[in-house]
DNA sequence: GTCTATATATTGATAGAC
DNA sequence: GTCTATCAATATATAGAC
C-alpha cells in the first residue's frame, strides 16, 4: 500500500493490471534466482511481453523488485500481529503456527523471495528488520513472557520460540524441493502440509505445556 | 573426496592450495548470491587474483561451483549419520540437534550455499536428494519409529521431526541477519547459539518425552 | 502502448605475451 | 603461472518508428 506511493500511481485500471501481471511474473523469477540472478528478459518472458514493453511499466529491475519486497514483510507478519494477549496462551501459539504454515502453503514464492534476501544479508532491508520487525517481536515476546509468568506456558526463551516457529513453517516453502524429494511421491503429495501441521501442533503443545 | 576425482587431480601442493583459496572465496560469494547471481570477477577478487588466473585453475564457473556442492551434502548429513539405534532415544535426538546447530554456527556459508540451491529448485541435485538423502532419512526414520514403538519417544511423524530439526538449526545460519536484527546488539552477540541450543533442547525434550 | 533496433555495460571465457 | 588484451554472449536500459 505505502509501496505504491513510491512511484507515480497508476492512472488507469489497465495499467494497474499490467503492472500486476509483471509483478506476478517477477515474483516467480526473483523467488527462484534472487535479485542478481534474475534477468529482465526472464521476467518479461514469464509475463508474456517484450522487454522494452515491460520497461515501459517499470523503469528498472530494481523498481520491480522493491515493491515486491515492500509488501512482503507486512503480509508475512500478519499472523504474528494477530497473536493476542487476551487469548489462551497455548491456543494463541498453536493457531499462530497453523496460520504461519498456511502462509507457506499459499504463498511459497513470497517466502522464497524473502529467504533470498536474507541469504544475501538483506541489503537495504536491515533497517526495517532492526526497527519495525524488532519492535513487533519485542512486543510479542513480552506477551509470551507474561504467559510464562502466569504459569500458562512452559518457561523458555520467547525470541527463540518465535524463531523456531518461523523456521519450521517457512521450511516447507523454502526447502519444498527437498521435502518432496525425501517424502517421495507417495507422501509428498498435497497432504504434506497437513502432516506438518499435525506434527508441529503436537511438538509445541507438549513442548510448551507447563510442567 | 570423491568430488576431487571428477577433475584431473592436482599435481603439486601449491596447485592444491591455490584451488583451496579459490574454493574458499567462491564459497563466500556463491553462498550470498547463488550460482547465477555470482560472478567470476567477484570470486577472483575475493580470492585475490585476476580472473584469467582463476580460470587457469578452474576452467568454468560451473567447475568451481560443483565441487563445493558435492562436498556439502556429505558434511551436512554427518550428524544425522551418527544417530545410532543403540543409543538412548532422547539423548540421540538431542545430541543430533546439538551437533546440527554447531554446524550452522561453524559452517554458515555452507548452509547458505545449500539453501540457495534449494530455493532455485536444486537443478541437477534433485536426483541425489531423491536417492542418497531419501535413503538415509528413510533409514533414520525407521530407527525413530522403532523408538516410538518401544515407548521411548512420543509418537509423531519421524520425517517431519527431522525436517523440523533441519529447519530450526539451519535457520541460525541462513537467516542470521534477521536473527541478529531482532535480538539486537545486546543479545545478538556470540551467545545466540547457546541460547538457541538451550531452547531447542528444552522444546524437543518436552515435546518428545513419551506421555 | 508496443515494437524493432541499438547503445552501453557486464560477464564468461580465451589468446597470447612474458 | 600470471598478466594484458580481447572476443562473444548476455544484460540493463533507451531511442524512435508505428
Coordinates of C-alpha atoms in Angstrom, one line a residue, chain A residues 31-33 36-39 42 73 111-122 126 129-131 133-134 137-138 154-187 191-193 195-196 199-200 202-204 206-209 211, chain B residues 31-33 36-39 42 73 111-122 126 129-131 133-134 137-138 154-187 191-193 195-196 199-200 202-204 206-209 211:
Chain A
X31 CA 11.9 -16.0 -5.7
X32 CA 14.0 -18.6 -7.6
X33 CA 17.1 -16.8 -8.5
X36 CA 21.1 -10.6 -9.0
X37 CA 20.5 -14.0 -10.5
X38 CA 17.3 -12.8 -12.3
X39 CA 17.1 -11.1 -15.6
X42 CA 13.2 -13.9 -17.8
X73 CA 7.1 -8.2 5.3
X111 CA 8.6 -17.0 1.4
X112 CA 11.4 -17.8 -1.0
X113 CA 11.8 -14.2 -2.1
X114 CA 12.2 -13.2 1.5
X115 CA 14.7 -16.1 2.0
X116 CA 16.8 -15.0 -0.9
X117 CA 17.0 -11.5 0.6
X118 CA 18.1 -12.9 4.0
X119 CA 20.7 -15.1 2.4
X120 CA 22.5 -12.1 0.7
X121 CA 22.4 -10.2 4.0
X122 CA 19.2 -8.2 3.4
X126 CA 18.3 -4.4 7.5
X129 CA 14.3 -5.6 10.3
X130 CA 16.1 -3.8 13.1
X131 CA 13.2 -1.3 13.7
X133 CA 10.3 -6.2 12.9
X134 CA 12.3 -6.0 16.1
X137 CA 8.8 -9.2 18.0
X138 CA 9.8 -7.4 21.3
X154 CA 6.5 -23.6 30.0
X155 CA 9.3 -21.2 30.5
X156 CA 11.6 -20.7 27.6
X157 CA 13.3 -18.0 25.5
X158 CA 10.4 -16.3 23.7
X159 CA 12.7 -15.0 20.9
X160 CA 14.0 -18.4 20.1
X161 CA 10.5 -19.8 20.3
X162 CA 9.4 -17.3 17.6
X163 CA 12.5 -18.1 15.5
X164 CA 11.7 -21.8 15.7
X165 CA 8.2 -21.2 14.5
X166 CA 9.4 -19.1 11.6
X167 CA 12.0 -21.7 10.7
X168 CA 9.8 -24.8 10.9
X169 CA 6.9 -23.3 9.0
X170 CA 8.9 -21.5 6.3
X171 CA 10.9 -24.6 5.7
X172 CA 8.0 -26.1 3.8
X173 CA 8.1 -23.3 1.3
X174 CA 11.8 -22.6 1.1
X175 CA 13.0 -26.2 1.1
X176 CA 9.9 -27.7 -0.6
X177 CA 12.0 -29.4 -3.2
X178 CA 13.9 -31.3 -0.5
X179 CA 10.8 -32.1 1.4
X180 CA 9.2 -33.6 -1.7
X181 CA 12.4 -35.5 -2.6
X182 CA 12.6 -37.1 0.8
X183 CA 8.9 -37.8 1.2
X184 CA 8.7 -39.2 -2.3
X185 CA 5.6 -39.3 -4.5
X186 CA 3.6 -41.4 -2.0
X187 CA 3.7 -39.0 0.9
X191 CA -1.1 -33.6 2.4
X192 CA 2.5 -32.8 3.5
X193 CA 1.2 -29.6 4.9
X195 CA 1.1 -33.8 8.2
X196 CA 3.4 -31.0 9.1
X199 CA 3.4 -32.7 13.9
X200 CA 4.1 -29.1 14.8
X202 CA 1.9 -31.8 18.8
X203 CA 5.6 -30.8 19.2
X204 CA 4.7 -27.3 20.5
X206 CA 3.9 -30.9 24.5
X207 CA 6.9 -28.7 24.4
X208 CA 5.2 -25.7 25.8
X209 CA 2.7 -27.1 28.2
X211 CA 5.1 -28.8 33.9
Chain B
X31 CA 26.6 -18.6 -0.6
X32 CA 25.4 -15.0 -0.7
X33 CA 24.3 -14.6 -4.3
X36 CA 23.5 -17.2 -11.2
X37 CA 23.9 -14.1 -9.1
X38 CA 27.6 -14.6 -8.6
X39 CA 30.3 -13.5 -11.0
X42 CA 33.7 -11.3 -7.6
X73 CA 25.7 -32.7 1.4
X111 CA 24.4 -23.8 4.9
X112 CA 23.6 -20.8 2.8
X113 CA 25.0 -22.3 -0.3
X114 CA 22.8 -25.3 0.2
X115 CA 19.8 -23.1 0.9
X116 CA 20.4 -21.1 -2.3
X117 CA 20.4 -24.4 -4.3
X118 CA 17.1 -25.4 -2.7
X119 CA 15.5 -22.1 -3.4
X120 CA 16.1 -22.4 -7.1
X121 CA 14.8 -26.0 -7.1
X122 CA 18.0 -27.9 -6.8
X126 CA 17.4 -33.4 -7.1
X129 CA 18.2 -35.8 -2.8
X130 CA 15.7 -38.4 -4.1
X131 CA 18.1 -41.3 -3.8
X133 CA 19.3 -38.4 1.0
X134 CA 16.0 -40.1 1.0
X137 CA 16.3 -40.3 6.0
X138 CA 14.2 -43.4 5.5
X154 CA 6.4 -39.7 22.0
X155 CA 4.7 -40.8 18.8
X156 CA 5.0 -38.4 15.9
X157 CA 5.8 -38.3 12.3
X158 CA 9.6 -39.1 12.1
X159 CA 10.0 -37.3 8.8
X160 CA 8.6 -34.1 9.9
X161 CA 10.5 -34.4 13.1
X162 CA 13.7 -34.5 11.1
X163 CA 12.5 -31.6 8.9
X164 CA 11.8 -29.5 12.0
X165 CA 15.3 -30.2 13.3
X166 CA 16.9 -29.2 9.9
X167 CA 14.7 -26.1 9.8
X168 CA 15.3 -24.8 13.3
X169 CA 19.1 -25.4 13.3
X170 CA 19.8 -24.1 9.8
X171 CA 17.7 -21.0 10.4
X172 CA 20.5 -19.6 12.6
X173 CA 22.9 -19.8 9.6
X174 CA 20.5 -18.9 6.7
X175 CA 18.6 -16.2 8.5
X176 CA 21.4 -15.0 10.7
X177 CA 20.9 -11.4 9.6
X178 CA 17.3 -11.5 10.7
X179 CA 18.2 -13.2 14.0
X180 CA 20.8 -10.5 14.7
X181 CA 18.5 -7.7 13.8
X182 CA 15.8 -8.9 16.1
X183 CA 18.0 -9.8 19.0
X184 CA 19.9 -6.6 18.7
X185 CA 23.4 -6.0 19.8
X186 CA 22.8 -6.8 23.4
X187 CA 21.7 -10.4 22.8
X191 CA 25.8 -16.5 22.7
X192 CA 22.8 -16.6 20.4
X193 CA 23.8 -20.1 19.5
X195 CA 20.6 -19.6 23.8
X196 CA 19.2 -21.4 20.8
X199 CA 15.7 -23.5 23.8
X200 CA 15.8 -26.3 21.3
X202 CA 14.1 -28.0 26.1
X203 CA 11.5 -27.9 23.3
X204 CA 12.4 -31.3 21.9
X206 CA 9.4 -31.9 26.5
X207 CA 7.9 -32.3 23.0
X208 CA 9.3 -35.8 22.6
X209 CA 9.2 -37.3 26.1
X211 CA 3.4 -39.4 27.9

